[in-house]
Coordinates of C-alpha atoms in Angstrom, one line a residue:
X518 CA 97.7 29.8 118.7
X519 CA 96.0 30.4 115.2
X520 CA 93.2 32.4 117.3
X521 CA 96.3 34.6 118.8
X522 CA 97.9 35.2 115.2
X523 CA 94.5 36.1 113.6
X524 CA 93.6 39.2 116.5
X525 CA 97.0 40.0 115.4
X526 CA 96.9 39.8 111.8
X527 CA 93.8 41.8 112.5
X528 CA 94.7 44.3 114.8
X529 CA 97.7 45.3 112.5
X530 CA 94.9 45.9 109.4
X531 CA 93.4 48.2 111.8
X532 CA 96.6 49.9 113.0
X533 CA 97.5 50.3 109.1
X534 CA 94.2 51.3 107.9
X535 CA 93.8 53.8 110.9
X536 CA 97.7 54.9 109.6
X537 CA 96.6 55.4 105.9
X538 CA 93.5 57.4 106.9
X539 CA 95.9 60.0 109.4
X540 CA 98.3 60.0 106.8
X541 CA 95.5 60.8 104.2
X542 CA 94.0 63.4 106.1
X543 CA 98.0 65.2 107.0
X544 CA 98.8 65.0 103.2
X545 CA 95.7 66.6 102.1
X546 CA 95.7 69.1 104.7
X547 CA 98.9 70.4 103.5
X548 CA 98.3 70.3 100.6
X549 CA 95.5 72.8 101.5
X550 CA 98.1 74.9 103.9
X551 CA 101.1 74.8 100.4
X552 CA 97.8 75.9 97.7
X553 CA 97.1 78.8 99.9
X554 CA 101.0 79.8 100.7
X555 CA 101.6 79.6 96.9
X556 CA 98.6 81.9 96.4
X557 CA 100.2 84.0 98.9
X558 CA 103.9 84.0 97.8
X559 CA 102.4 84.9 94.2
X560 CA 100.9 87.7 95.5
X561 CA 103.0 91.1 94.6
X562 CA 104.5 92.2 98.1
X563 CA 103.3 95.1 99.8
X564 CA 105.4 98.1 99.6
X565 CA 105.7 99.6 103.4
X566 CA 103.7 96.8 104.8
X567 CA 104.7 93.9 106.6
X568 CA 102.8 91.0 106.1
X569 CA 102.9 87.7 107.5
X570 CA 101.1 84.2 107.9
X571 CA 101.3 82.4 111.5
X572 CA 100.6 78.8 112.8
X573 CA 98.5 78.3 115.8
X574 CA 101.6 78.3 117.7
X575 CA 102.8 81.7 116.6
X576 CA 105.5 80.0 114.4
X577 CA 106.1 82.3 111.0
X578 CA 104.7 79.9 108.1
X579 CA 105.1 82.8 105.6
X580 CA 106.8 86.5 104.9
X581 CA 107.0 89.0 102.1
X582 CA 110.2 90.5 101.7
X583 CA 109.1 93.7 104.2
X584 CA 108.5 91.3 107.2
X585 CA 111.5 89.0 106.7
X586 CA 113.7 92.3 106.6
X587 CA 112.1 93.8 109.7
X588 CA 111.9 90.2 111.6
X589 CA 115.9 89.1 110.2
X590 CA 114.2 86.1 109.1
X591 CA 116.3 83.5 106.4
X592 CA 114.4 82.0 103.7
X593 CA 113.1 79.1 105.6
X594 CA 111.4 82.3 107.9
X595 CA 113.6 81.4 111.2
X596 CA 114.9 84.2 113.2
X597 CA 119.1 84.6 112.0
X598 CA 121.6 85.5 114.9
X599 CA 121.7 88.4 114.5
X600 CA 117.9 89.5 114.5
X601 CA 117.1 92.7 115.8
X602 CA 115.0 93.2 119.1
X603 CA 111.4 93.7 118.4
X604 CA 109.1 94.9 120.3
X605 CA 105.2 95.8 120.8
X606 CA 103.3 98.4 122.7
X607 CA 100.0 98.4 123.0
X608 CA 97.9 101.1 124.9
X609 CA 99.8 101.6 128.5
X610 CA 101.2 98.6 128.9
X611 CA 105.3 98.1 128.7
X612 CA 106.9 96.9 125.6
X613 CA 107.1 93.3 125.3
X614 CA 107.8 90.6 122.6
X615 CA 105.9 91.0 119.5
X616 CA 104.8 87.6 118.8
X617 CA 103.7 87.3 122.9
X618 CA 101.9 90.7 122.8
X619 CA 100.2 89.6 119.6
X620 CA 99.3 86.2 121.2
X621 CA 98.1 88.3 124.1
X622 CA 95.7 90.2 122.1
X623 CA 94.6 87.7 119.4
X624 CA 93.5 85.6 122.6
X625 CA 91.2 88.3 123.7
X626 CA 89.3 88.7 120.1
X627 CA 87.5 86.6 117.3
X628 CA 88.1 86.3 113.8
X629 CA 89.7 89.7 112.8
X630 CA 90.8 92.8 114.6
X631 CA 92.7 96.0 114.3
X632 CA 95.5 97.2 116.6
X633 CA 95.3 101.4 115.8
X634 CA 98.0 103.6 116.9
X635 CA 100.5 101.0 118.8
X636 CA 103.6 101.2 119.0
X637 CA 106.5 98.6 117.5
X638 CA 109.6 99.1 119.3
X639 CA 113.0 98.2 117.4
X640 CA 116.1 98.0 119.2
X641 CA 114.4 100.5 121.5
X642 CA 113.3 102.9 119.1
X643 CA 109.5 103.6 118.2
X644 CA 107.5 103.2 115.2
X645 CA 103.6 104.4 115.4
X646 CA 101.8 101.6 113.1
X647 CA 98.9 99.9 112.5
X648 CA 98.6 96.3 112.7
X649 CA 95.6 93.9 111.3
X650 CA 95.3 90.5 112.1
X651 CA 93.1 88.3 110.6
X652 CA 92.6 84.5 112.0
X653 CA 89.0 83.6 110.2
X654 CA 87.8 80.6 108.7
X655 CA 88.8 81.1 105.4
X656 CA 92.4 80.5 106.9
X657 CA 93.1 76.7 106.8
X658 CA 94.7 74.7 109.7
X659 CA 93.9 78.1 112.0
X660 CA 96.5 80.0 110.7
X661 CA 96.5 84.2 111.3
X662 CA 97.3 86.5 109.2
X663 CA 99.2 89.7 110.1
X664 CA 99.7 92.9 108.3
X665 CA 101.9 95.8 110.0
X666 CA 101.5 99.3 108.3
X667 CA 104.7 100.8 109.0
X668 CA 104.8 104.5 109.7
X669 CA 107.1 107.0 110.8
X670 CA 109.3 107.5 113.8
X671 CA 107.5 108.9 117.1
X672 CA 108.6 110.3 119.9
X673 CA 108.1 108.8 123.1
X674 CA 106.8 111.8 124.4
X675 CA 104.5 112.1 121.6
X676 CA 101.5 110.8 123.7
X677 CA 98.5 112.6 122.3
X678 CA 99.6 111.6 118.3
X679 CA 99.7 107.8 119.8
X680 CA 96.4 108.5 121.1
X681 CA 94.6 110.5 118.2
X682 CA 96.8 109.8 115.0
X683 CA 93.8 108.2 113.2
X684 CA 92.1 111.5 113.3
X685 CA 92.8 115.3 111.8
X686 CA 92.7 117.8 114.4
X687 CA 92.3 120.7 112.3
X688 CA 88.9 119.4 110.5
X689 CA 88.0 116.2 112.5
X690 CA 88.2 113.9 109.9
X691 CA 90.0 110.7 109.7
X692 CA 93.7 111.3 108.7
X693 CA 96.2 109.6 106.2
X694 CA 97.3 107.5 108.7
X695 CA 93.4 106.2 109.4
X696 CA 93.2 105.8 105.6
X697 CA 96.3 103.7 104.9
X698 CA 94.7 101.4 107.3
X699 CA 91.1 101.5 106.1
X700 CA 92.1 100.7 102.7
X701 CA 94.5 97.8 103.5
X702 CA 91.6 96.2 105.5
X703 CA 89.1 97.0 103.0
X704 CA 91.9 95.2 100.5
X705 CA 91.8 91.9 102.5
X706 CA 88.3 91.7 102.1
X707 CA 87.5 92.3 99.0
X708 CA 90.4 89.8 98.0
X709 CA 88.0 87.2 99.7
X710 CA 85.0 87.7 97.7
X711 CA 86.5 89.1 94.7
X712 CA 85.0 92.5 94.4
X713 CA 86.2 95.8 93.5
X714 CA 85.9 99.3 94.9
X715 CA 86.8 103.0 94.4
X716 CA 89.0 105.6 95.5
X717 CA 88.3 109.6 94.8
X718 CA 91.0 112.5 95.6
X719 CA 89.4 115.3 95.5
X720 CA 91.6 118.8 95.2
X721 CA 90.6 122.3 95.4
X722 CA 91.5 124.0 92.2
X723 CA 94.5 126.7 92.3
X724 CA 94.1 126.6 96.6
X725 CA 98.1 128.0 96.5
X726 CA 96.7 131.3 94.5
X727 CA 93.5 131.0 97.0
X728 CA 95.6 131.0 100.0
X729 CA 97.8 134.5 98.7
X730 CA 94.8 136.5 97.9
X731 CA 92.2 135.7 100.7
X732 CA 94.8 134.9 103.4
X733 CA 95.5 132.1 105.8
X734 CA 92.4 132.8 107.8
X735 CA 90.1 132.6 104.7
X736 CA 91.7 129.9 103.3
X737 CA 91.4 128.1 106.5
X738 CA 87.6 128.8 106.9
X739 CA 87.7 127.1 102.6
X740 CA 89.0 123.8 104.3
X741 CA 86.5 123.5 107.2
X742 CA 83.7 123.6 105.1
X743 CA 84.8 121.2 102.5
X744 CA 85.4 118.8 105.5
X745 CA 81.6 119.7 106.9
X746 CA 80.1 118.8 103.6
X747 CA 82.1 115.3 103.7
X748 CA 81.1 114.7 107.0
X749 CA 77.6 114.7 106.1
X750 CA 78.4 112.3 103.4
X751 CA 80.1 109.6 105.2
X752 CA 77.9 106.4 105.5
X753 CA 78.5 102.5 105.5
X754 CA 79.7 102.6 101.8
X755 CA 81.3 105.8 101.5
X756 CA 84.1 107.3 104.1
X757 CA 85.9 110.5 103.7
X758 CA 89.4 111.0 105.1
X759 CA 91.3 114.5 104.9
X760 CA 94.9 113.9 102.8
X761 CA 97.6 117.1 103.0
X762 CA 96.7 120.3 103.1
X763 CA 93.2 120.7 100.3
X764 CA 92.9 117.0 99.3
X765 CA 90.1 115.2 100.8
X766 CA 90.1 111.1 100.1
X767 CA 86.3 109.7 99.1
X768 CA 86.8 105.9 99.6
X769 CA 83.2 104.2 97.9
X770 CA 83.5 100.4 98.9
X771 CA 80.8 99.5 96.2
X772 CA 81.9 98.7 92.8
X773 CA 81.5 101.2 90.1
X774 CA 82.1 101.0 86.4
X775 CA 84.3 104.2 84.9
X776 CA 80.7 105.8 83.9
X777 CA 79.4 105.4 87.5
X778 CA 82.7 106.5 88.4
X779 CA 82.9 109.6 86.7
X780 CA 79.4 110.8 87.6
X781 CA 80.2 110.1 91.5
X782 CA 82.6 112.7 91.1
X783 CA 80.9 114.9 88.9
X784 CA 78.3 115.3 91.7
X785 CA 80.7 115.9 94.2
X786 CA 82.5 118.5 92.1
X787 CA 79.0 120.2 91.7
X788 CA 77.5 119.7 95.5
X789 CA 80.9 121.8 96.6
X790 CA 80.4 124.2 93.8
X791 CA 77.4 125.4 95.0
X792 CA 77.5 124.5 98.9
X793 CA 76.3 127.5 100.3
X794 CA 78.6 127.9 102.9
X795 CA 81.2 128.8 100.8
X796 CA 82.0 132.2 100.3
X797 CA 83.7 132.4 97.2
X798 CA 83.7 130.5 94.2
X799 CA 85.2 127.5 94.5
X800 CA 85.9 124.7 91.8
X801 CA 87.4 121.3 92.9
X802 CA 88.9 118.5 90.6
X803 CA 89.3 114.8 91.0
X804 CA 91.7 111.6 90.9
X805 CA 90.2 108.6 90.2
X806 CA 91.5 104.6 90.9
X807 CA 89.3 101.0 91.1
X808 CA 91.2 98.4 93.1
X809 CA 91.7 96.2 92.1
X810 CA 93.2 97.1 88.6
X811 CA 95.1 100.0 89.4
X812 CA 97.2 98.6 92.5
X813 CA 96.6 95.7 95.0
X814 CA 97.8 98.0 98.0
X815 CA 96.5 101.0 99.8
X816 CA 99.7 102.3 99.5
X817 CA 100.1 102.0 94.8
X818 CA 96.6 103.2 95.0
X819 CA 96.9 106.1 97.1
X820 CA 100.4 107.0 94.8
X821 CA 98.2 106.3 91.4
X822 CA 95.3 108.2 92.6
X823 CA 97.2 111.9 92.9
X824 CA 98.7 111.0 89.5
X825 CA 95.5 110.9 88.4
X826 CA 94.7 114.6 90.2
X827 CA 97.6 115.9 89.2
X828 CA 97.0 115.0 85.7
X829 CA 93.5 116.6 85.9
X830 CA 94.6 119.9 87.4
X831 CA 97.0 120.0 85.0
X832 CA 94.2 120.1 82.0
X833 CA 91.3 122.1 83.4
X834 CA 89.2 123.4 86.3
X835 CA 86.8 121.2 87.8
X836 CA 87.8 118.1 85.7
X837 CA 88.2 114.4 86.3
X838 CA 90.9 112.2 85.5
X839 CA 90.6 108.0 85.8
X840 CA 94.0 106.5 86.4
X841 CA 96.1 104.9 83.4
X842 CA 99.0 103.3 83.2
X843 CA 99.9 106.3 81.3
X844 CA 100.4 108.5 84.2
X845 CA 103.0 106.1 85.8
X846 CA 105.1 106.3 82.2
X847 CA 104.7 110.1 82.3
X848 CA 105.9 110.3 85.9
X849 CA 108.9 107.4 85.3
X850 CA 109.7 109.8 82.2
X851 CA 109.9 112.7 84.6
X852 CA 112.3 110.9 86.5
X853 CA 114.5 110.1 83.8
X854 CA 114.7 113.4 82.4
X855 CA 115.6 115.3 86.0
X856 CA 118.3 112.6 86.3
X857 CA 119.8 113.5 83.3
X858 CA 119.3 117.5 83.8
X859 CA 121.1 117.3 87.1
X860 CA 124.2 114.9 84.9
X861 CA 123.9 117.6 82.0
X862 CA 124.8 120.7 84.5
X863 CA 127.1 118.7 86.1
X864 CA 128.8 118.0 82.8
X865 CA 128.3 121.9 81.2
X866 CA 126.1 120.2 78.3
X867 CA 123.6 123.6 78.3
X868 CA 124.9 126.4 76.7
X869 CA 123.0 129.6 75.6
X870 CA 121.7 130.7 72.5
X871 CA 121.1 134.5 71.7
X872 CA 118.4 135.5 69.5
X873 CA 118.5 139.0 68.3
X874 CA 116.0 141.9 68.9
X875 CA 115.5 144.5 66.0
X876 CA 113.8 148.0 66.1
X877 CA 111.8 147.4 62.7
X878 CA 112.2 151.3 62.3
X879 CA 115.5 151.6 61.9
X880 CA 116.4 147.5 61.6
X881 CA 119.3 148.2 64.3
X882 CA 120.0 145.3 67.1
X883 CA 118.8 146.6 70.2
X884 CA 119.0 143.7 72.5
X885 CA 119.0 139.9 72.7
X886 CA 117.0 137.3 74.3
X887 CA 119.0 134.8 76.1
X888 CA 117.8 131.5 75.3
X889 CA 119.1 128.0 77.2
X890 CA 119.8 124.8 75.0
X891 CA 120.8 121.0 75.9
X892 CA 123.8 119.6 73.6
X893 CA 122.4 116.2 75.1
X894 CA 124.8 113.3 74.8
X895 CA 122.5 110.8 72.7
X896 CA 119.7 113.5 71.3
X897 CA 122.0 116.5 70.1
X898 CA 120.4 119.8 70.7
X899 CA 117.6 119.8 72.6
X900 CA 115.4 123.1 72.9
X901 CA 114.1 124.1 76.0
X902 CA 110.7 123.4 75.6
X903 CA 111.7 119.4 75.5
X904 CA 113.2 119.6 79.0
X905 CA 112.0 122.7 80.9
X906 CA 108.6 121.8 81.8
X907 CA 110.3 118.9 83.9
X908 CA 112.3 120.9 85.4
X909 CA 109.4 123.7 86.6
X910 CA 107.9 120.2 88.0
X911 CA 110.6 118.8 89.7
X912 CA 112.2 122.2 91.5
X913 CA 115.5 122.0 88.7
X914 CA 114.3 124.8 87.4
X915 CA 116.3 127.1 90.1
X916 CA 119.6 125.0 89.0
X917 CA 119.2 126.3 85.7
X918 CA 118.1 129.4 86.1
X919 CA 120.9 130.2 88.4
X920 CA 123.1 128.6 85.2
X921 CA 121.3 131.1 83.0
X922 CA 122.4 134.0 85.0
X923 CA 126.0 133.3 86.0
X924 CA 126.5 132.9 82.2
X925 CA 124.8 135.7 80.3
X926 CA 126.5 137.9 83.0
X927 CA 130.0 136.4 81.9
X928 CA 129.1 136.4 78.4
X929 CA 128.0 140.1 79.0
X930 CA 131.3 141.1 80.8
X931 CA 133.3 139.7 77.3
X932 CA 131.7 141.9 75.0
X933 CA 132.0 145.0 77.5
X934 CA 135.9 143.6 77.2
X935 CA 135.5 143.5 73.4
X936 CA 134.0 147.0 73.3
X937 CA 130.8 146.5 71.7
X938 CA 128.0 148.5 71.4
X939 CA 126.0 148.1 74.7
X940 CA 122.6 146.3 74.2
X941 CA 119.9 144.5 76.6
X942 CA 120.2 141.0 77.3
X943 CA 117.0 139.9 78.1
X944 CA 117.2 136.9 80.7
X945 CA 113.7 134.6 81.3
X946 CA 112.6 134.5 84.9
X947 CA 110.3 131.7 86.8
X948 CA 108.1 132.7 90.0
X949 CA 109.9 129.7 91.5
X950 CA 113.4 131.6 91.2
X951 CA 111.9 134.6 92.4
X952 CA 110.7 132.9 95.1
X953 CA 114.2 131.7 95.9
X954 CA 116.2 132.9 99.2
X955 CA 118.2 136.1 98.7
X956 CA 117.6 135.8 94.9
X957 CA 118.3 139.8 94.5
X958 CA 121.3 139.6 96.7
X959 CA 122.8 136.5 94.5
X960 CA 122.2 138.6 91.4
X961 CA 123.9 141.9 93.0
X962 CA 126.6 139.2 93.8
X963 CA 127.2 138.6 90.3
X964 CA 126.9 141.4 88.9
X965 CA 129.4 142.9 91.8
X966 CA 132.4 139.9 90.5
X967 CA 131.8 140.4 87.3
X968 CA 132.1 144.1 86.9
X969 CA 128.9 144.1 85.0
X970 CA 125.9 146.9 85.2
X971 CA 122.4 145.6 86.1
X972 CA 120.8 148.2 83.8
X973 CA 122.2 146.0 80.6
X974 CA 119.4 143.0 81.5
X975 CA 116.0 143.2 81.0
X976 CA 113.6 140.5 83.5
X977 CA 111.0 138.9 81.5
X978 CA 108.3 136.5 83.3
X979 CA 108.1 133.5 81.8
X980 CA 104.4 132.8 80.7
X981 CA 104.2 129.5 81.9
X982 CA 104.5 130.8 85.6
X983 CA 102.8 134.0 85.3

């Protein structure tokens, strides 16, 4: 009897010891599995991309906001009632559930792996994306982690975009598309070993004036040999990617300091100066941005680094600009401003201001120059030069002009009524009005209602376009 109580006595020591360790071993575990979804969850979200963490099972474990929108997930990340159908196609296979087709695939592959050009279906319509799944062993407890680049809608039919939308047809370089998805990867691994890298956007200076005067053909034949000379310089640190139209991405996947930066892109700026396939002469500026201190996405970096173009364009020829946060404020600014244009024509807060023109000869008025104010709300007058270099930015600049001209014509038909002595109104003109549809016929329109005769206006170009 005492031998029989003492196994047992025993065997429950055992049973309890064996418990403690198990329980030891779960507890620290998660605790491992709730460090690394905390690090996750504080993570800003991606902006277009969906990202998620799985289980081994395929169970969601974690979702920025992006993916619990797009998979109706609740906070807790199960599927709610009414979650939408989704779907995923890969190659020529028929659309099946995501999570299985991902299974599928992840089954077939090691550590991490890129699905290029598929096809997410939602509630039977089509989304080209890009989806990157990484399940390597810096994941604990074997979870994966999946990233969806969403794109835009296409077609069904669309078979050969499906097929080659990673690469530009026109110069044979890797597209936009390719590059969001280079980036992101690029992103994820350079979060693991905590290193930097470099983005370049590289514009060719003026290319709208280039296009008028040489012509589509020669402006075409500009575009191929910019994307020759980055072919030749693509190599395992350095990949080039053609953007819209003349802006080529340099992506440099070593870390560089701003002086390393800058003279990166000084070279290139000088190798496609003098690149002797070019037939006339050609000067190029550049954006700058380092990940990760100017966004933690491909998607903030590729938005900061044309800020940082456009801001170099906008100073010189041939210049280079390194992203600040300055740029951002500026284009916020911008924003705000256009907002309130749009609310201050909407409300008839511009009026016009005429400033006299003498003949010094004879000191007699012999015209006036039509000039546009803002009775702003909160700032009082404003002069134009506060508000109309946003506008010539943003496209506005048509609303106001055609504001300009509806009311100096008016004005100009009262003091025809009031019989004064006939003068010239001269109105300021923008190439982007010009450039408007049926701008003389709009003008002929006024000037037809309101009884008015053209020859009493004078057209001036406005330097800042001309």
């Amino acid at each position: 009897m005492n031998i029989t109580v003492l196994i047992m006595s025993i065997s429950l020591v055992i049973m309890l010891v064996i418990f403690l360790l198990l329980s030891m071993r779960y507890k620290k575990k998660l605790k491992m599995q709730l460090e690394e979804l905390t690090l996750l969850k504080k993570e800003k979200e991606y902006l277009s991309e969906a990202m998620m963490v799985l289980s081994e099972n395929y169970d969601v474990i974690f979702a920025n906001q992006s993916a619990k929108v797009l998979f109706s997930l609740d906070n807790q990340y199960h599927k709610m009632a009414n979650a939408r159908k989704i779907e995923l196609k890969v190659d020529t296979s028929d659309p099946s559930d995501f999570f299985e087709v991902l299974k599928y695939e992840s089954e077939k592959r090691e550590d991490t792996f890129h699905l290029q050009n598929v096809l997410l279906v939602i509630n039977g319509k089509m989304k080209q994306v890009n989806i990157y799944v990484d399940k390597s062993g810096w994941n604990t407890d074997k979870t994966i982690t999946c990233i969806i680049d969403m794109q835009a809608v296409v077609p069904t039919e669309a078979k050969t975009i499906q097929k080659d939308g990673g690469i530009d047809f026109f110069t044979g370089l890797p597209s936009q598309f390719s590059a969001l998805t280079d980036i992101n990867t690029l992103v994820m691994e350079k979060q693991k070993s905590s290193e930097s890298f470099t983005l370049l956007l590289l514009g060719i200076d003026h290319f709208n004036e280039l296009q008028t005067t040489l012509g589509v053909r020669a402006s075409n034949q500009i575009i191929k040999d910019v994307s020759e000379y980055f072919k030749k310089e693509d190599d395992e640190t350095r990949h080039c990617y053609r953007m819209d139209c003349d802006k080529f991405l340099v992506v440099i996947e070593k870390s560089l300091d701003e002086d390393e930066t800058h003279d990166v892109a000084k070279q290139l700026i000088s190798d496609l100066h003098n690149n002797e396939e070019n037939n006339v002469h050609l000067t190029t500026s550049i954006g700058a941005v380092q990940y990760p201190n100017h966004g933690e996405n491909a998607t903030k970096l590729i938005n900061h680094v044309y800020m940082a173009l456009h801001e170099a364009q906008e100073e010189s020829d041939s210049n280079i600009a390194l992203f600040t946060t300055a740029y951002q404020t500026m284009g916020k600014d911008d924003m705000k401003i256009n907002e309130e244009i749009q609310m201050g024509l909407k409300n008839h807060e511009f009026f016009l201001y005429y400033q006299p023109i003498f003949n010094l000869k004879t000191e007699d008025m012999i015209g006036a120059e039509a000039l546009i104010r803002w009775n702003h709300p909160e700032l009082g007058i404003v002069s134009a030069d506060k508000f109309l270099e946003v506008a010539e930015r943003t496209g506005l600049i048509i609303d106001i002009g055609e504001y300009v001209f509806r009311e100096a014509i008016k004005q100009r038909k009262v003091w025809d009524d009031m019989g004064l002595k006939k003068f010239k109104t001269t109105l300021n003109l923008s190439l982007k009005e010009m450039h408007v549809d049926k701008f003389i016929q709009k003008l002929e329109t006024l000037f037809s209602d309101h009884s008015v005769d053209p020859r009493d206006f004078n057209l001036d170009i406005t330097e800042s376009s001309a």
